[in-house]
PDB file of C-alpha atoms in Angstrom:
ATOM      1  CA  UNK A   7     -71.503 103.339 -23.361  1.00 88.00           C
ATOM      2  CA  UNK A   8     -69.757 100.067 -24.133  1.00 95.00           C
ATOM      3  CA  UNK A   9     -71.288  96.741 -23.068  1.00 97.00           C
ATOM      4  CA  UNK A  10     -69.342  93.487 -23.055  1.00 98.00           C
ATOM      5  CA  UNK A  11     -71.596  90.495 -23.669  1.00 98.00           C
ATOM      6  CA  UNK A  12     -70.352  87.045 -22.675  1.00 98.00           C
ATOM      7  CA  UNK A  13     -71.546  83.567 -23.620  1.00 97.00           C
ATOM      8  CA  UNK A  14     -69.495  81.522 -21.145  1.00 97.00           C
ATOM      9  CA  UNK A  15     -67.884  78.200 -21.892  1.00 95.00           C
ATOM     10  CA  UNK A  16     -64.662  76.544 -20.876  1.00 96.00           C
ATOM     11  CA  UNK A  17     -63.513  75.528 -24.352  1.00 96.00           C
ATOM     12  CA  UNK A  18     -65.110  78.521 -26.119  1.00 97.00           C
ATOM     13  CA  UNK A  19     -66.253  81.743 -24.473  1.00 98.00           C
ATOM     14  CA  UNK A  20     -67.958  84.097 -26.888  1.00 98.00           C
ATOM     15  CA  UNK A  21     -67.639  87.833 -26.432  1.00 98.00           C
ATOM     16  CA  UNK A  22     -69.147  90.863 -28.095  1.00 98.00           C
ATOM     17  CA  UNK A  23     -68.563  94.537 -27.405  1.00 98.00           C
ATOM     18  CA  UNK A  24     -71.448  96.809 -28.328  1.00 97.00           C
ATOM     19  CA  UNK A  25     -71.511 100.581 -28.235  1.00 95.00           C
ATOM     20  CA  UNK A  26     -74.796 102.257 -27.475  1.00 91.00           C
ATOM     21  CA  UNK A  27     -75.100 105.885 -28.477  1.00 82.00           C
ATOM     22  CA  UNK A  28     -77.531 108.540 -27.273  1.00 77.00           C
ATOM     23  CA  UNK A  29     -79.984 107.863 -30.098  1.00 74.00           C
ATOM     24  CA  UNK A  30     -80.380 104.305 -28.848  1.00 73.00           C
ATOM     25  CA  UNK A  31     -78.731 102.587 -31.777  1.00 85.00           C
ATOM     26  CA  UNK A  32     -76.120  99.906 -31.179  1.00 91.00           C
ATOM     27  CA  UNK A  33     -72.844  99.412 -33.016  1.00 94.00           C
ATOM     28  CA  UNK A  34     -70.720  96.286 -32.920  1.00 96.00           C
ATOM     29  CA  UNK A  35     -67.179  97.223 -31.852  1.00 97.00           C
ATOM     30  CA  UNK A  36     -65.557  93.819 -31.275  1.00 97.00           C
ATOM     31  CA  UNK A  37     -66.589  90.198 -31.432  1.00 98.00           C
ATOM     32  CA  UNK A  38     -64.846  86.869 -31.090  1.00 98.00           C
ATOM     33  CA  UNK A  39     -64.199  83.764 -29.080  1.00 98.00           C
ATOM     34  CA  UNK A  40     -61.663  83.010 -26.363  1.00 98.00           C
ATOM     35  CA  UNK A  41     -60.552  79.393 -26.637  1.00 98.00           C
ATOM     36  CA  UNK A  42     -58.842  77.099 -24.145  1.00 98.00           C
ATOM     37  CA  UNK A  43     -57.477  73.663 -24.880  1.00 97.00           C
ATOM     38  CA  UNK A  44     -59.133  70.628 -23.286  1.00 96.00           C
ATOM     39  CA  UNK A  45     -55.648  69.078 -23.243  1.00 97.00           C
ATOM     40  CA  UNK A  46     -54.440  71.559 -20.609  1.00 98.00           C
ATOM     41  CA  UNK A  47     -55.038  71.314 -16.846  1.00 97.00           C
ATOM     42  CA  UNK A  48     -58.193  72.981 -15.527  1.00 97.00           C
ATOM     43  CA  UNK A  49     -56.350  75.620 -13.488  1.00 97.00           C
ATOM     44  CA  UNK A  50     -54.280  76.622 -16.515  1.00 98.00           C
ATOM     45  CA  UNK A  51     -57.385  76.926 -18.678  1.00 98.00           C
ATOM     46  CA  UNK A  52     -59.172  79.106 -16.131  1.00 98.00           C
ATOM     47  CA  UNK A  53     -56.104  81.347 -15.731  1.00 98.00           C
ATOM     48  CA  UNK A  54     -55.839  81.699 -19.515  1.00 98.00           C
ATOM     49  CA  UNK A  55     -59.531  82.603 -19.769  1.00 98.00           C
ATOM     50  CA  UNK A  56     -59.147  85.188 -16.995  1.00 98.00           C
ATOM     51  CA  UNK A  57     -56.096  86.749 -18.674  1.00 98.00           C
ATOM     52  CA  UNK A  58     -57.758  86.893 -22.093  1.00 98.00           C
ATOM     53  CA  UNK A  59     -61.008  88.386 -20.773  1.00 98.00           C
ATOM     54  CA  UNK A  60     -59.063  90.893 -18.666  1.00 98.00           C
ATOM     55  CA  UNK A  61     -57.177  91.965 -21.808  1.00 98.00           C
ATOM     56  CA  UNK A  62     -60.461  92.417 -23.720  1.00 98.00           C
ATOM     57  CA  UNK A  63     -61.843  94.518 -20.864  1.00 98.00           C
ATOM     58  CA  UNK A  64     -58.674  96.633 -20.739  1.00 98.00           C
ATOM     59  CA  UNK A  65     -58.697  97.169 -24.508  1.00 98.00           C
ATOM     60  CA  UNK A  66     -62.375  98.120 -24.916  1.00 98.00           C
ATOM     61  CA  UNK A  67     -63.132  99.629 -21.494  1.00 97.00           C
ATOM     62  CA  UNK A  68     -66.784  98.546 -21.227  1.00 98.00           C
ATOM     63  CA  UNK A  69     -68.936  99.945 -18.432  1.00 96.00           C
ATOM     64  CA  UNK A  70     -70.973  96.767 -18.058  1.00 97.00           C
ATOM     65  CA  UNK A  71     -70.559  93.017 -18.372  1.00 98.00           C
ATOM     66  CA  UNK A  72     -73.718  91.208 -19.482  1.00 98.00           C
ATOM     67  CA  UNK A  73     -73.437  87.450 -19.162  1.00 98.00           C
ATOM     68  CA  UNK A  74     -75.714  84.547 -19.899  1.00 95.00           C
ATOM     69  CA  UNK A  75     -76.481  82.709 -16.671  1.00 92.00           C
ATOM     70  CA  UNK A  76     -75.561  79.079 -16.350  1.00 81.00           C
ATOM     71  CA  UNK A  77     -78.157  76.776 -17.829  1.00 72.00           C
ATOM     72  CA  UNK A  78     -78.217  73.424 -16.054  1.00 67.00           C
ATOM     73  CA  UNK A  79     -78.819  70.716 -18.586  1.00 65.00           C
ATOM     74  CA  UNK A  80     -78.604  66.962 -18.339  1.00 69.00           C
ATOM     75  CA  UNK A  81     -74.823  66.956 -18.754  1.00 76.00           C
ATOM     76  CA  UNK A  82     -73.477  67.809 -15.305  1.00 81.00           C
ATOM     77  CA  UNK A  83     -69.876  68.084 -16.549  1.00 84.00           C
ATOM     78  CA  UNK A  84     -70.869  70.692 -19.144  1.00 84.00           C
ATOM     79  CA  UNK A  85     -72.841  72.687 -16.575  1.00 86.00           C
ATOM     80  CA  UNK A  86     -69.900  72.576 -14.161  1.00 91.00           C
ATOM     81  CA  UNK A  87     -67.443  73.791 -16.797  1.00 92.00           C
ATOM     82  CA  UNK A  88     -69.777  76.581 -17.933  1.00 92.00           C
ATOM     83  CA  UNK A  89     -70.166  77.599 -14.285  1.00 94.00           C
ATOM     84  CA  UNK A  90     -66.398  77.771 -13.881  1.00 96.00           C
ATOM     85  CA  UNK A  91     -66.023  79.891 -17.021  1.00 97.00           C
ATOM     86  CA  UNK A  92     -68.875  82.141 -15.891  1.00 97.00           C
ATOM     87  CA  UNK A  93     -67.237  82.666 -12.499  1.00 97.00           C
ATOM     88  CA  UNK A  94     -63.945  83.609 -14.146  1.00 98.00           C
ATOM     89  CA  UNK A  95     -65.690  86.129 -16.424  1.00 98.00           C
ATOM     90  CA  UNK A  96     -67.522  87.680 -13.477  1.00 98.00           C
ATOM     91  CA  UNK A  97     -64.253  87.855 -11.518  1.00 98.00           C
ATOM     92  CA  UNK A  98     -62.482  89.601 -14.423  1.00 98.00           C
ATOM     93  CA  UNK A  99     -65.339  92.112 -14.587  1.00 98.00           C
ATOM     94  CA  UNK A 100     -65.346  92.672 -10.814  1.00 98.00           C
ATOM     95  CA  UNK A 101     -61.584  93.234 -10.792  1.00 98.00           C
ATOM     96  CA  UNK A 102     -62.058  95.878 -13.500  1.00 98.00           C
ATOM     97  CA  UNK A 103     -64.884  97.564 -11.575  1.00 98.00           C
ATOM     98  CA  UNK A 104     -67.629  96.733 -14.078  1.00 98.00           C
ATOM     99  CA  UNK A 105     -71.297  96.364 -13.259  1.00 96.00           C
ATOM    100  CA  UNK A 106     -72.345  92.750 -13.890  1.00 98.00           C
ATOM    101  CA  UNK A 107     -75.794  91.706 -15.107  1.00 97.00           C
ATOM    102  CA  UNK A 108     -76.854  88.102 -15.660  1.00 97.00           C
ATOM    103  CA  UNK A 109     -79.584  87.017 -18.060  1.00 97.00           C
ATOM    104  CA  UNK A 110     -81.229  83.644 -18.576  1.00 95.00           C
ATOM    105  CA  UNK A 111     -81.060  82.118 -22.052  1.00 93.00           C
ATOM    106  CA  UNK A 112     -84.842  82.565 -22.341  1.00 94.00           C
ATOM    107  CA  UNK A 113     -84.692  86.275 -21.529  1.00 95.00           C
ATOM    108  CA  UNK A 114     -81.891  86.805 -24.068  1.00 96.00           C
ATOM    109  CA  UNK A 115     -83.889  85.070 -26.797  1.00 96.00           C
ATOM    110  CA  UNK A 116     -87.022  86.989 -25.869  1.00 95.00           C
ATOM    111  CA  UNK A 117     -85.230  90.354 -25.918  1.00 94.00           C
ATOM    112  CA  UNK A 118     -83.564  89.727 -29.276  1.00 95.00           C
ATOM    113  CA  UNK A 119     -86.324  87.876 -31.156  1.00 95.00           C
ATOM    114  CA  UNK A 120     -89.497  88.474 -29.168  1.00 93.00           C
ATOM    115  CA  UNK A 121     -89.826  84.731 -28.473  1.00 94.00           C
ATOM    116  CA  UNK A 122     -88.147  83.034 -25.499  1.00 92.00           C
ATOM    117  CA  UNK A 123     -87.908  79.651 -27.196  1.00 92.00           C
ATOM    118  CA  UNK A 124     -86.462  80.911 -30.476  1.00 94.00           C
ATOM    119  CA  UNK A 125     -83.969  78.588 -32.167  1.00 92.00           C
ATOM    120  CA  UNK A 126     -80.304  79.610 -32.363  1.00 90.00           C
ATOM    121  CA  UNK A 127     -80.611  80.387 -36.073  1.00 93.00           C
ATOM    122  CA  UNK A 128     -83.360  82.941 -35.440  1.00 95.00           C
ATOM    123  CA  UNK A 129     -81.303  84.596 -32.683  1.00 95.00           C
ATOM    124  CA  UNK A 130     -78.324  84.837 -35.045  1.00 95.00           C
ATOM    125  CA  UNK A 131     -80.438  86.353 -37.829  1.00 95.00           C
ATOM    126  CA  UNK A 132     -81.909  88.938 -35.472  1.00 96.00           C
ATOM    127  CA  UNK A 133     -78.464  89.860 -34.100  1.00 96.00           C
ATOM    128  CA  UNK A 134     -77.322  90.570 -37.661  1.00 96.00           C
ATOM    129  CA  UNK A 135     -80.513  92.482 -38.499  1.00 95.00           C
ATOM    130  CA  UNK A 136     -80.467  94.631 -35.357  1.00 93.00           C
ATOM    131  CA  UNK A 137     -76.846  95.612 -35.908  1.00 95.00           C
ATOM    132  CA  UNK A 138     -77.112  96.057 -39.679  1.00 94.00           C
ATOM    133  CA  UNK A 139     -74.600  93.279 -40.365  1.00 95.00           C
ATOM    134  CA  UNK A 140     -74.590  91.256 -43.581  1.00 95.00           C
ATOM    135  CA  UNK A 141     -74.420  88.049 -41.500  1.00 95.00           C
ATOM    136  CA  UNK A 142     -74.329  86.997 -37.880  1.00 94.00           C
ATOM    137  CA  UNK A 143     -70.929  86.939 -36.179  1.00 94.00           C
ATOM    138  CA  UNK A 144     -69.250  83.551 -36.274  1.00 94.00           C
ATOM    139  CA  UNK A 145     -68.935  81.177 -34.550  1.00 94.00           C
ATOM    140  CA  UNK A 146     -72.313  80.856 -32.849  1.00 94.00           C
ATOM    141  CA  UNK A 147     -70.773  81.525 -29.415  1.00 95.00           C
ATOM    142  CA  UNK A 148     -69.765  85.010 -30.605  1.00 97.00           C
ATOM    143  CA  UNK A 149     -73.260  85.749 -31.935  1.00 96.00           C
ATOM    144  CA  UNK A 150     -74.755  84.527 -28.655  1.00 96.00           C
ATOM    145  CA  UNK A 151     -72.497  86.905 -26.710  1.00 98.00           C
ATOM    146  CA  UNK A 152     -73.642  89.817 -28.865  1.00 98.00           C
ATOM    147  CA  UNK A 153     -77.247  88.779 -28.190  1.00 97.00           C
ATOM    148  CA  UNK A 154     -76.552  88.965 -24.435  1.00 98.00           C
ATOM    149  CA  UNK A 155     -75.169  92.499 -24.848  1.00 97.00           C
ATOM    150  CA  UNK A 156     -78.252  93.497 -26.863  1.00 96.00           C
ATOM    151  CA  UNK A 157     -80.449  92.024 -24.125  1.00 96.00           C
ATOM    152  CA  UNK A 158     -78.713  94.232 -21.565  1.00 96.00           C
ATOM    153  CA  UNK A 159     -79.205  97.347 -23.703  1.00 94.00           C
ATOM    154  CA  UNK A 160     -82.892  96.585 -24.178  1.00 90.00           C
ATOM    155  CA  UNK A 161     -83.441  95.907 -20.476  1.00 88.00           C
ATOM    156  CA  UNK A 162     -81.571  99.105 -19.556  1.00 82.00           C
ATOM    157  CA  UNK A 163     -83.867 101.116 -21.840  1.00 71.00           C
ATOM    158  CA  UNK A 164     -86.909  99.513 -20.213  1.00 69.00           C
ATOM    159  CA  UNK A 165     -85.597 100.275 -16.718  1.00 70.00           C
ATOM    160  CA  UNK A 166     -85.008 103.908 -17.760  1.00 66.00           C
ATOM    161  CA  UNK A 167     -88.670 104.232 -18.802  1.00 70.00           C
ATOM    162  CA  UNK A 168     -89.934 103.300 -15.343  1.00 65.00           C
TER     163      UNK A 168
END
């Protein structure tokens, strides 16, 4: 099964495609960042993000989209833009017929590191360690997206044990 993890953002949306095999191990199949220019109009940026994510979905054919839920911080503009990017990613997944699962930042950190308040650096190190990579994917948005995909895989295994 292929899982597409997404760390949404309007300027940078991280993505990671993970393959889970029957033995339960995970392999990184694709990782990167979709970028949009802050100099372009909002509608154009959202359309570009939709097109790019739709192309990634078509290329890798994941069964599931795992996405980090919007974290509302003190910067309302940032939260609004992340919400827009998240909505576009969910729409691209829905159009492709994917199951969509949202995870809070705390649950992603807890699943990957065992500690819900882990710093970004620890999450990145654990992503690399769990996938047998020499280093975490770069930039950080890409590593965060892979962490979301790993969180989905771990939660799916737990649900299967019930």
